[in-house]
mmCIF file of C-alpha atoms in Angstrom:
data_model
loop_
_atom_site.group_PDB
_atom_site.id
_atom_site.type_symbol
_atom_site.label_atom_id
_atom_site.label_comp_id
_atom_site.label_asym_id
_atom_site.label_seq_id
_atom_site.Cartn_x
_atom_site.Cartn_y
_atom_site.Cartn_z
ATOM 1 C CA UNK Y 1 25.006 -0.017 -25.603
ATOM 2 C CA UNK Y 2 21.557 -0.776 -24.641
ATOM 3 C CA UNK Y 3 20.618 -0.650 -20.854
ATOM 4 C CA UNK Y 4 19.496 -4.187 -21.438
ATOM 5 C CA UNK Y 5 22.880 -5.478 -23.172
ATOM 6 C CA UNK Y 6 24.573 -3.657 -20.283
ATOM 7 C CA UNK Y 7 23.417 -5.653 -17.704
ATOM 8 C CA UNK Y 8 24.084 -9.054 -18.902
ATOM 9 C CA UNK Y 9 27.201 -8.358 -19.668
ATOM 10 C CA UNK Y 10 27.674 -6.796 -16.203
ATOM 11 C CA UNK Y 11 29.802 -9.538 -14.050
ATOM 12 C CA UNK Y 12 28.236 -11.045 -10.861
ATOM 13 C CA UNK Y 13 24.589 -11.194 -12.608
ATOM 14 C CA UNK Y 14 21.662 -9.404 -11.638
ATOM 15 C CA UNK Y 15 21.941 -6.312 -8.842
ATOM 16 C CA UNK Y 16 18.539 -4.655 -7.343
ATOM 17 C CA UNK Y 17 17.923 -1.876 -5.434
ATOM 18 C CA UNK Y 18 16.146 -2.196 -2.081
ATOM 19 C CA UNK Y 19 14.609 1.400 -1.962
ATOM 20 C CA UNK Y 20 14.231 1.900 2.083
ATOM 21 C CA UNK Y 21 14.960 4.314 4.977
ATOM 22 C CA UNK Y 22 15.368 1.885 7.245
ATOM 23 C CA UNK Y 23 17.026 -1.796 7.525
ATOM 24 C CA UNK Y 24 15.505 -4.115 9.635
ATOM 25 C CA UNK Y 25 13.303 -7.194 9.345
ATOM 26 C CA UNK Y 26 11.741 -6.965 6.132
ATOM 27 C CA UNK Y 27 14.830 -5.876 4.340
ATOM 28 C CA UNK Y 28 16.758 -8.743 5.890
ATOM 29 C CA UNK Y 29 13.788 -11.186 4.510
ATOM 30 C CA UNK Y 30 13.838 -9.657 1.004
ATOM 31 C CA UNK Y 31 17.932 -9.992 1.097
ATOM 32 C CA UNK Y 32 17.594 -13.324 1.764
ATOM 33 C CA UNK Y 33 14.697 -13.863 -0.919
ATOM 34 C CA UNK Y 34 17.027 -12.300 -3.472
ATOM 35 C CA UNK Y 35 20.358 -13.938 -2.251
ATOM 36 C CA UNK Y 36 18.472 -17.850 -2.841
ATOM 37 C CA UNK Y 37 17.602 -16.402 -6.497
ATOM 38 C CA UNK Y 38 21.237 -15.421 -7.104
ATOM 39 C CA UNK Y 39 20.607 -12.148 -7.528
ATOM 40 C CA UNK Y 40 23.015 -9.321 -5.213
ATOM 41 C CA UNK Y 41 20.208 -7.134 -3.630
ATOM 42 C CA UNK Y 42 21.602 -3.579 -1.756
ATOM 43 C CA UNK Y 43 19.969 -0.983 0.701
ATOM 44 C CA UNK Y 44 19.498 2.116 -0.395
ATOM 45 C CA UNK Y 45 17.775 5.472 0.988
ATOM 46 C CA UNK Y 46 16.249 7.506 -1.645
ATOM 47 C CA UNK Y 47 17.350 10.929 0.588
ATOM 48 C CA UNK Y 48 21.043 9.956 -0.951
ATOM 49 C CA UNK Y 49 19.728 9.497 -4.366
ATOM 50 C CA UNK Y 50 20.001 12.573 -6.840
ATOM 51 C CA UNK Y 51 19.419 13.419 -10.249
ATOM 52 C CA UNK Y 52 22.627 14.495 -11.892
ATOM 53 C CA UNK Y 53 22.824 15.636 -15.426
ATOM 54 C CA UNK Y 54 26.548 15.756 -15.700
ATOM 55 C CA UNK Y 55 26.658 12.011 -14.099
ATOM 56 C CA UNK Y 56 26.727 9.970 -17.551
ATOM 57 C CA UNK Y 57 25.293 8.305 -19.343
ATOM 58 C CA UNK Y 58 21.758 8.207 -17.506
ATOM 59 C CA UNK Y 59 21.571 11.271 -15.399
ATOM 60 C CA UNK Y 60 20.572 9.286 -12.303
ATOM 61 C CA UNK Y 61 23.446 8.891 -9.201
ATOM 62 C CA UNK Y 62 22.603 6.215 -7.239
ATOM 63 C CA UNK Y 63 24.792 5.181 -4.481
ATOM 64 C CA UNK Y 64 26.476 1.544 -4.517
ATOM 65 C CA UNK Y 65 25.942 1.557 -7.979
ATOM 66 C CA UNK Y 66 28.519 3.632 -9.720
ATOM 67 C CA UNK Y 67 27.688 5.094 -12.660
ATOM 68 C CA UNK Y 68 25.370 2.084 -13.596
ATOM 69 C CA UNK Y 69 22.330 1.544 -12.927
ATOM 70 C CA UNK Y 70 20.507 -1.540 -10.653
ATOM 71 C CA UNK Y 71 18.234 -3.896 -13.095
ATOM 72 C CA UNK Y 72 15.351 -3.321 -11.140
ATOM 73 C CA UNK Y 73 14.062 -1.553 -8.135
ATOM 74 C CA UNK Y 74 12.293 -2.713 -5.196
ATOM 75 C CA UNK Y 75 10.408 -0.105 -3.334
ATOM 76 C CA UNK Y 76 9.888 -0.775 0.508
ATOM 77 C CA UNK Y 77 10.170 2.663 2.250
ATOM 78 C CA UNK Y 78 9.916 6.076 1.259
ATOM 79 C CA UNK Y 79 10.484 8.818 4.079
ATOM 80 C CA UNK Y 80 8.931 11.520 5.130
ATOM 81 C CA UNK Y 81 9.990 14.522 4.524
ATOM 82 C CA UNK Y 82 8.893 18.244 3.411
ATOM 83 C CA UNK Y 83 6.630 18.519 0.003
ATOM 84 C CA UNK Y 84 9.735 19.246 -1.905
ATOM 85 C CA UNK Y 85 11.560 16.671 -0.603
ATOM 86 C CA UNK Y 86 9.347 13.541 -0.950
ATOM 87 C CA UNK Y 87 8.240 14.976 -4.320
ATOM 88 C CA UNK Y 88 12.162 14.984 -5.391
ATOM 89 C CA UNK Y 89 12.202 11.189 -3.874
ATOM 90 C CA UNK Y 90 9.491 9.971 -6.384
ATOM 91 C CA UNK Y 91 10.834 11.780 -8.654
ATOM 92 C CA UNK Y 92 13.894 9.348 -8.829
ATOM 93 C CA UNK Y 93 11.589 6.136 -8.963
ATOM 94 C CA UNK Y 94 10.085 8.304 -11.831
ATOM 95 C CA UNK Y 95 13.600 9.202 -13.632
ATOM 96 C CA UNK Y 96 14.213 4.704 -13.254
ATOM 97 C CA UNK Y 97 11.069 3.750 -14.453
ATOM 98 C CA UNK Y 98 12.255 6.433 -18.215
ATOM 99 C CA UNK Y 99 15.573 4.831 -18.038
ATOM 100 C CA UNK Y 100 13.637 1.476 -18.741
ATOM 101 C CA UNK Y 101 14.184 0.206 -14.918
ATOM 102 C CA UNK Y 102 11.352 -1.784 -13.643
ATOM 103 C CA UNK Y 103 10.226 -0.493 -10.124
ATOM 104 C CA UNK Y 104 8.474 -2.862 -7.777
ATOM 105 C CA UNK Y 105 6.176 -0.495 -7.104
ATOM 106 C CA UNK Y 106 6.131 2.224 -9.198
ATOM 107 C CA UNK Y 107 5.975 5.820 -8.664
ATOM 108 C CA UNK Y 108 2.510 6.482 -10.249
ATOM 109 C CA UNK Y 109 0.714 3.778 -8.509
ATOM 110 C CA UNK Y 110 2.451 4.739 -4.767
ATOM 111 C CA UNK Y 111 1.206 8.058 -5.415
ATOM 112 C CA UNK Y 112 -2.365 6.738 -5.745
ATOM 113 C CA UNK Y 113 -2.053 4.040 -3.053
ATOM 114 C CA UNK Y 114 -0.402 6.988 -0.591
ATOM 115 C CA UNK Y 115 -3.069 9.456 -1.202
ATOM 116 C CA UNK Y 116 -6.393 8.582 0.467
ATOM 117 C CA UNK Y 117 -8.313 10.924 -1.864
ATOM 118 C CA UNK Y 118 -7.078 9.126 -5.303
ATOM 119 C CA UNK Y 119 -7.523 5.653 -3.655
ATOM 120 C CA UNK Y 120 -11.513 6.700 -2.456
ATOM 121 C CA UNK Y 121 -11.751 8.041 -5.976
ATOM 122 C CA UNK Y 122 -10.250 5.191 -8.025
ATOM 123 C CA UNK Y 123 -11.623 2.049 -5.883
ATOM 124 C CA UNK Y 124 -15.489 3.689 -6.289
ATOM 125 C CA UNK Y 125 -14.476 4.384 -10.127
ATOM 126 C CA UNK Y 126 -13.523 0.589 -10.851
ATOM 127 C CA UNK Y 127 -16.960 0.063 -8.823
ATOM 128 C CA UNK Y 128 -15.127 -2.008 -5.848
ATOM 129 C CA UNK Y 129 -17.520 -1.462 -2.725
ATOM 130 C CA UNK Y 130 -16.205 1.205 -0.108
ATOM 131 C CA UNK Y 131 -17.092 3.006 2.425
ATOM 132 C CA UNK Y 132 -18.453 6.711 1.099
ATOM 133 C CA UNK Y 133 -16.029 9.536 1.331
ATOM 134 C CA UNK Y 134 -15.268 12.861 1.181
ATOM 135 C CA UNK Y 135 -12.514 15.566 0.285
ATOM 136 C CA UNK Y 136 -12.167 19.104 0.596
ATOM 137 C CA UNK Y 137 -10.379 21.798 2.187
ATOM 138 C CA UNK Y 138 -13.441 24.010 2.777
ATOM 139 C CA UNK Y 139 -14.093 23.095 6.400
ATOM 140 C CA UNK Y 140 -17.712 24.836 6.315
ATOM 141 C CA UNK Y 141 -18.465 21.743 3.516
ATOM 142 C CA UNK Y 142 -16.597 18.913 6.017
ATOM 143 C CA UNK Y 143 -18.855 20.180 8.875
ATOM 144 C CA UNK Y 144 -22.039 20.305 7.180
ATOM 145 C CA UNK Y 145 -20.823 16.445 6.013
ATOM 146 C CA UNK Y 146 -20.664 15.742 9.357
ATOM 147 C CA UNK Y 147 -23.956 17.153 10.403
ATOM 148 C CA UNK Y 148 -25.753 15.417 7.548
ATOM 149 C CA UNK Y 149 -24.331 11.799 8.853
ATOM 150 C CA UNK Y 150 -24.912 12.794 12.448
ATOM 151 C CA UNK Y 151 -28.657 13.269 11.620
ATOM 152 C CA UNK Y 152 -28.972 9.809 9.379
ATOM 153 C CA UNK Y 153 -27.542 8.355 12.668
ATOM 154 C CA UNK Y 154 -24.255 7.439 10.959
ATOM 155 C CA UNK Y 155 -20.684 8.601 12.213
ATOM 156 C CA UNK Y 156 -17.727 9.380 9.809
ATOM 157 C CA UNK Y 157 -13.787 9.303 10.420
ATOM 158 C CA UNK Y 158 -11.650 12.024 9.740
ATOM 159 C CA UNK Y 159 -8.492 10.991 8.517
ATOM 160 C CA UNK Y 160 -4.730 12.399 7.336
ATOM 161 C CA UNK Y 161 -5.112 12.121 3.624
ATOM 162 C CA UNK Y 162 -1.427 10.974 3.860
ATOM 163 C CA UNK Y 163 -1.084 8.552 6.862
ATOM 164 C CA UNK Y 164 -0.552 5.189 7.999
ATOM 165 C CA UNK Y 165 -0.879 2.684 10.961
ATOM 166 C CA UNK Y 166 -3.812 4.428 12.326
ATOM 167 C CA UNK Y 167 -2.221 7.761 13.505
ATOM 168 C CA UNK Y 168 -4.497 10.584 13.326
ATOM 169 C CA UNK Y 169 -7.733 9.072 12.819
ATOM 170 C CA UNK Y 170 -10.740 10.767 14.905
ATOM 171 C CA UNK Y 171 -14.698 9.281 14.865
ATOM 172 C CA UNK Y 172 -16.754 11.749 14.492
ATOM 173 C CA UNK Y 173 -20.687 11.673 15.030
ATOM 174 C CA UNK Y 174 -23.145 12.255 17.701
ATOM 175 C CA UNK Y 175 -23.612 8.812 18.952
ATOM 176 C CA UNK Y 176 -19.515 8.717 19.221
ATOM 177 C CA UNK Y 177 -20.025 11.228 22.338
ATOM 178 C CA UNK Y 178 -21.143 9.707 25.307
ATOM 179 C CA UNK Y 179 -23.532 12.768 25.919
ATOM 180 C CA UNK Y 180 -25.283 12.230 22.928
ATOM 181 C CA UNK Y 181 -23.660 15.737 21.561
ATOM 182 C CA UNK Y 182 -22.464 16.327 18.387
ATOM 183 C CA UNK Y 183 -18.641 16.658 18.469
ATOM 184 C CA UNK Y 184 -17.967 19.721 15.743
ATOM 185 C CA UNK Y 185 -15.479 19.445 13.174
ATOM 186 C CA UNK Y 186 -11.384 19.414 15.041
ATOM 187 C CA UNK Y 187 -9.378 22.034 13.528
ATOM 188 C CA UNK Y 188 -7.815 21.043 10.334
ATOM 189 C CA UNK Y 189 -4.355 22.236 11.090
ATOM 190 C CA UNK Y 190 -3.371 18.733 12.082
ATOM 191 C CA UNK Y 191 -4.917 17.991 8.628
ATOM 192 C CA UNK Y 192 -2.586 20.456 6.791
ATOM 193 C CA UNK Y 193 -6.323 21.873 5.777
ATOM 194 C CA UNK Y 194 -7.424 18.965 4.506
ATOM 195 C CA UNK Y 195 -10.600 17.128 5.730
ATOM 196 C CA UNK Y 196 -10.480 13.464 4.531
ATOM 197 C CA UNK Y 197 -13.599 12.280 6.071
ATOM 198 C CA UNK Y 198 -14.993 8.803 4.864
ATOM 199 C CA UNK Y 199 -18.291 6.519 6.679
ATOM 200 C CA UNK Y 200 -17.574 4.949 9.453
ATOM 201 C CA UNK Y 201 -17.923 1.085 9.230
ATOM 202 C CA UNK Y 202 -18.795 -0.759 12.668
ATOM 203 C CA UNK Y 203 -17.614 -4.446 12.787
ATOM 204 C CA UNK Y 204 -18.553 -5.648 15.984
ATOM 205 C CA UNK Y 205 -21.074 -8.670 15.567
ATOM 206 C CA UNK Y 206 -20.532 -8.774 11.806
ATOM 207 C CA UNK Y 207 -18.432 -11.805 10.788
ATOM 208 C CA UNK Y 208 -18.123 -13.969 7.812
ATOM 209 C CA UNK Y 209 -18.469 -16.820 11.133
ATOM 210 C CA UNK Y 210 -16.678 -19.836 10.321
ATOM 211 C CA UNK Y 211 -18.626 -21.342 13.418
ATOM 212 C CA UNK Y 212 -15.914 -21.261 16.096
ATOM 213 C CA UNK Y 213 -16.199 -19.862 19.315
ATOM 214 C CA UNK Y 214 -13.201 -18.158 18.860
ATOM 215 C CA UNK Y 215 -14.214 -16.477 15.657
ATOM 216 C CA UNK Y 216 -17.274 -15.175 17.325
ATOM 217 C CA UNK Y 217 -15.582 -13.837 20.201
ATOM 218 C CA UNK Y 218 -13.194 -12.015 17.194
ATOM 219 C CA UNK Y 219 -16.452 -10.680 15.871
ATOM 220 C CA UNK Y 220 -17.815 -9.530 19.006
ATOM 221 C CA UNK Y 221 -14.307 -7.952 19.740
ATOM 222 C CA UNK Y 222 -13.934 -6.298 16.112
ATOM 223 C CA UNK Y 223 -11.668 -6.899 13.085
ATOM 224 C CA UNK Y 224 -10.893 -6.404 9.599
ATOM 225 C CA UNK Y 225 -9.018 -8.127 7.269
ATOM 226 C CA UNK Y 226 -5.562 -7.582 5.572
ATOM 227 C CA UNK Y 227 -5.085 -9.436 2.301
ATOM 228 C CA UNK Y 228 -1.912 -8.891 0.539
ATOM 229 C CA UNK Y 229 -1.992 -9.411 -3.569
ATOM 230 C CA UNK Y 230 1.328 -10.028 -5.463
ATOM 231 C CA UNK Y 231 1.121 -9.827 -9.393
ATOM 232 C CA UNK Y 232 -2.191 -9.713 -9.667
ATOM 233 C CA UNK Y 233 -3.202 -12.378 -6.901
ATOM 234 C CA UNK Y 234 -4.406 -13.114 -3.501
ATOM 235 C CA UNK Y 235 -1.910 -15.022 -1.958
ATOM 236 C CA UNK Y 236 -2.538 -14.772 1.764
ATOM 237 C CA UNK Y 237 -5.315 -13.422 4.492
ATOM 238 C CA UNK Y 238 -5.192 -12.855 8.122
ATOM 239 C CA UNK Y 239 -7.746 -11.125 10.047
ATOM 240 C CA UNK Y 240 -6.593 -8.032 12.228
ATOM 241 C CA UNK Y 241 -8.631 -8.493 16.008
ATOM 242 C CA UNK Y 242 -9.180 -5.641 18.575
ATOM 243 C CA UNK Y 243 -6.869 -3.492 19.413
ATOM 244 C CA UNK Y 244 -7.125 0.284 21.053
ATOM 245 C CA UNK Y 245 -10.528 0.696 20.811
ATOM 246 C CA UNK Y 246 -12.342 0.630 16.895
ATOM 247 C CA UNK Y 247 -8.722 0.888 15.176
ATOM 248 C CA UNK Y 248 -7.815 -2.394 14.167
ATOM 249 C CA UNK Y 249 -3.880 -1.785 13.120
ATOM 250 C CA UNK Y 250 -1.200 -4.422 14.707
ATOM 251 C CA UNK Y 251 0.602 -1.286 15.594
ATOM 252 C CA UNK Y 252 -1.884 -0.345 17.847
ATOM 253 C CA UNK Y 253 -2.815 -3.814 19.514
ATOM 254 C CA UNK Y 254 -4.327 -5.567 17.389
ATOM 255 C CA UNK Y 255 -3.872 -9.585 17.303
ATOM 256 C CA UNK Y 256 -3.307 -11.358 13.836
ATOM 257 C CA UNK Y 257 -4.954 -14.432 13.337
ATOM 258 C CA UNK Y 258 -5.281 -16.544 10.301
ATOM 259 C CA UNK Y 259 -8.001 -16.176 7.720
ATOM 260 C CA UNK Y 260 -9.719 -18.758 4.715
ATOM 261 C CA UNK Y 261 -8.971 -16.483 1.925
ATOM 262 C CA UNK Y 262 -12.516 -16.762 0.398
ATOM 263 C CA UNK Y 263 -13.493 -16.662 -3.297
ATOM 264 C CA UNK Y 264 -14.951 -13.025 -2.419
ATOM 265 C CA UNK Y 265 -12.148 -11.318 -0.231
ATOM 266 C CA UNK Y 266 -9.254 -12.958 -2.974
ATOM 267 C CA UNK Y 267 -11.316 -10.976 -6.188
ATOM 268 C CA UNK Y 268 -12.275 -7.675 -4.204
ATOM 269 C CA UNK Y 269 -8.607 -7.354 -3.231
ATOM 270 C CA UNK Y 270 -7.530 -8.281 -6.585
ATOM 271 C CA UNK Y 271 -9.986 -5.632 -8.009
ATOM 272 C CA UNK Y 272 -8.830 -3.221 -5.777
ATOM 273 C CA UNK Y 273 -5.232 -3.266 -6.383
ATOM 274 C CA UNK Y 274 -5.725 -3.671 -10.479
ATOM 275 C CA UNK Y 275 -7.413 -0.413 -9.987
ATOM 276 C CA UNK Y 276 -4.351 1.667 -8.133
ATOM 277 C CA UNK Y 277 -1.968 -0.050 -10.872
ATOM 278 C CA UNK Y 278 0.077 -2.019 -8.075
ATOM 279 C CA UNK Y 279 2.210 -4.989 -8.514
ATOM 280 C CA UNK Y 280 1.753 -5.780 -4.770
ATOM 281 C CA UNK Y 281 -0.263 -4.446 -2.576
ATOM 282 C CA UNK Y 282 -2.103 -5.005 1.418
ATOM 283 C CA UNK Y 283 -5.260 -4.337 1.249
ATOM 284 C CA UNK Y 284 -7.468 -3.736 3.948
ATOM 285 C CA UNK Y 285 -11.242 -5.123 4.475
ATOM 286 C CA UNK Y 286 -13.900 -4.686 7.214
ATOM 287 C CA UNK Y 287 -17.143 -6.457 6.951
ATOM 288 C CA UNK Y 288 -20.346 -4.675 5.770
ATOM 289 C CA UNK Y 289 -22.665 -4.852 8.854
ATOM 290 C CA UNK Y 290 -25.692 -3.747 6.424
ATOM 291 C CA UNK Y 291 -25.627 -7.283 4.367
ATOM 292 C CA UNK Y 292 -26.018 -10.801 5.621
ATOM 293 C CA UNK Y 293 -23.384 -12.463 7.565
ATOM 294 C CA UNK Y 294 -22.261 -15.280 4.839
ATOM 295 C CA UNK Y 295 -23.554 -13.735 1.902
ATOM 296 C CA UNK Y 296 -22.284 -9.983 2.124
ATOM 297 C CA UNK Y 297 -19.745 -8.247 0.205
ATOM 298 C CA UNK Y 298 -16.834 -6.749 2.555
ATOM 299 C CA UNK Y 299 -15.958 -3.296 2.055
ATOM 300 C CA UNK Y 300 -12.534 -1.971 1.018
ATOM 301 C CA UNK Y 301 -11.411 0.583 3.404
ATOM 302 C CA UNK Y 302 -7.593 1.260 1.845
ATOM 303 C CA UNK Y 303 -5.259 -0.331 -0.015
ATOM 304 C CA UNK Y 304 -1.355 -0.019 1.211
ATOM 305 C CA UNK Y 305 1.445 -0.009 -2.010
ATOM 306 C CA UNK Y 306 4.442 0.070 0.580
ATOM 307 C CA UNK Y 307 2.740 -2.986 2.581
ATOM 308 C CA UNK Y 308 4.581 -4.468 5.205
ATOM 309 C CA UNK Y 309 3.665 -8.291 6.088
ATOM 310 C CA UNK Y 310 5.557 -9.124 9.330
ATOM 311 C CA UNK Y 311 2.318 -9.323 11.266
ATOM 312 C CA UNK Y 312 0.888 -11.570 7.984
ATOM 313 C CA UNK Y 313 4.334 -13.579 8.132
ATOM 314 C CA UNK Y 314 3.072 -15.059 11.401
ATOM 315 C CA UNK Y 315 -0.114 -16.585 10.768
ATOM 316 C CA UNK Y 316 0.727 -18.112 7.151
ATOM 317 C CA UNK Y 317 3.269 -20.741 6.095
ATOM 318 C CA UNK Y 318 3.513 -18.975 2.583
ATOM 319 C CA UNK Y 319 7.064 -17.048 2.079
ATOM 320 C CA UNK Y 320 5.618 -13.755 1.237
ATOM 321 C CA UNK Y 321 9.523 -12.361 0.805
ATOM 322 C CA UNK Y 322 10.031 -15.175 -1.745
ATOM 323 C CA UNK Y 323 6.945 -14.748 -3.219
ATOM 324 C CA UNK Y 324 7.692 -10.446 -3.966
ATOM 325 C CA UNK Y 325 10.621 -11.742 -4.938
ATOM 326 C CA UNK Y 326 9.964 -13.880 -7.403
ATOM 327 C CA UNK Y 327 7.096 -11.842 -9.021
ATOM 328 C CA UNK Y 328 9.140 -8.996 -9.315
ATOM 329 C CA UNK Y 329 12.104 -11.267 -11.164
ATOM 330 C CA UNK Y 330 9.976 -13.580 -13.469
ATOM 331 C CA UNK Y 331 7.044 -11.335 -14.179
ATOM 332 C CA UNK Y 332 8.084 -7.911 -14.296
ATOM 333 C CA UNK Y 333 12.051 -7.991 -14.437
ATOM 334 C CA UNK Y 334 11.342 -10.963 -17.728
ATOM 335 C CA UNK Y 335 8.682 -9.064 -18.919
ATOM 336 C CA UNK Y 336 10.811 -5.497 -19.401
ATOM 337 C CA UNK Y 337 13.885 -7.603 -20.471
ATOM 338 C CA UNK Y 338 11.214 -9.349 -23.362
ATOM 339 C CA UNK Y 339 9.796 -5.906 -24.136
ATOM 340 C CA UNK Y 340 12.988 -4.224 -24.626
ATOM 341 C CA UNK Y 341 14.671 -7.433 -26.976
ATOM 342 C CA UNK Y 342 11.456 -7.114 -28.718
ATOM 343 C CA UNK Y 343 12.453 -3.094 -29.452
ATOM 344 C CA UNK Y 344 15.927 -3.790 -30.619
ATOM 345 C CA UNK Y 345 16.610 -3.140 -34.183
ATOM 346 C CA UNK Y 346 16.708 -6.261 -36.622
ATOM 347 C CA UNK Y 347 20.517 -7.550 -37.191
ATOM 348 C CA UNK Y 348 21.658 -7.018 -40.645
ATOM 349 C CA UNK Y 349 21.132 -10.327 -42.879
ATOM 350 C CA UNK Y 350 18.332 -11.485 -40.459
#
């Protein structure tokens, strides 16, 4: 029997996997997202998932699930772990997405969106503006980077290639230290050898100004923007303001407020997450303090495929767990269920 004939036979209708490490806010949302769709939605940590060859029919054990399989997965945490480990963790949302289960992201494009490297390389492929960057582990090339910047007056930040919530990040660049010295290269064993080093963009006094006091004050302060895209579209802005020092990340400080989403921020966004191959995605935006206030194109600095929205959830009226959840049922759950009827074999006499 077909996976697809399977599950509507299954009694109790749909069942989806919440792929998380941790419970908490945004899995209660999504719950409740799936629960007003009729659709039974469990918690479960990829650590406990395994592939099984002797677990028939698909191979795949995944717990709460018995020997089936959910109808579609919903990716909102992956853990850490060692290389082997997180590799073996993907490799389940791989093993679904071959077993003809849609996954909400999937494991290619949260590889891409996870990896600074891929998404510098990708977003200036598909010709979306960002800020320049480079990649290497030779840390004679990353410090001769560094000097080159340093003397066109321009500082760079050295990142984690894999990272999140601002952790890790260092400015680097001669008018960084007070002195006026140039701060060499740290040593890249906190970088696991890896220099991610990409321009650094400078916000304060650049603002799309909407002619408020307060929005100048923002400006003056520093922001960025975080818009999140679900199936394709811009659904909701907010801008991120201050925080510890340049590092505008709500985990560190930084204030939400809400933001028009403009014409311009909606299609670079949109752009931006076509080109990692996510079905939702936050995508972060700092202004480009070499164009004209109104009239210049933002820059995309990254673009997050395990996005969380709590901070966004406060400044818009817009359901964003409803609105994940109902992209993932009636655009990519219908659209595998329509793909695989379409690859059934032709009843005899038809």
């Amino acid at each position: 029997m077909s996976d697809l004939r399977s599950a509507e036979l299954r009694a109790g209708g749909l069942r989806v996997a919440i792929m998380t490490d941790e419970t908490g806010w945004h899995t209660g949302r999504l719950k409740k997202a799936f629960r007003a769709r009729g659709v039974e939605a469990r918690c479960v940590d990829l650590a406990t998932c395994r592939i099984d060859t002797t677990w028939s029919p698909y191979g795949l054990a995944i717990p709460g699930f018995a020997r089936e399989l959910p109808d579609a997965v919903f990716v909102r945490g992956i853990a850490g772990g060692t290389f082997e480990q997180v590799t073996l963790r993907l490799g389940i949302l791989h093993a679904l997405r071959e077993c003809g289960i849609p996954v909400y992201n999937d494991a290619r494009a949260i590889e891409r969106s996870v990896d600074k490297s891929m998404t510098s390389f990708l977003l200036h492929r598909a010709g979306v503006p960002t800020p320049a960057a480079w990649v290497t582990e030779s840390a004679a090339f990353a410090q001769r980077v560094l000097m080159r910047e340093t003397a066109a007056r321009r500082q760079v930040v050295l990142k984690p290639l894999f990272g999140s919530q601002g952790k890790g990040l260092q400015r680097l660049g001669a008018s960084a230290a007070r002195d006026g010295t140039l701060k060499p290269l740290p040593p890249l064993r906190g970088y696991q050898q890896v220099a991610y080093l990409q321009r650094f963009v400078g916000t304060a006094g650049a603002s799309r100004s909407t002619g408020t006091r307060r929005a100048r004050s923002a400006s003056r302060a520093g922001f960025d923007w975080r818009v999140l895209v679900i199936g394709g579209r811009a659904v909701a802005a907010m801008r991120r303001v201050g925080g510890r020092g340049w590092i505008h990340n709500v985990a560190r400080g930084a204030q939400c407020e809400p933001s028009a989403l403009d014409p311009t921020l909606a299609a670079l966004a949109e752009r931006a997450t076509a080109a990692l191959g996510l079905d939702y995605a936050g995508v972060d935006l700092i202004p480009d303090p070499s164009m004209p206030d109104e009239t210049g194109v933002p820059l995309v600095l990254e673009v997050n495929g395990v996005a969380a929205w709590r901070g966004l959830q406060s400044v818009t009226p817009i359901d964003i767990a409803a609105a994940l959840v109902d992209d993932l049922l009636d655009r990519k759950l219908a659209g595998s269920r329509a793909g695989a009827l379409a690859a059934l074999p032709l009843h005899a006499g038809r």
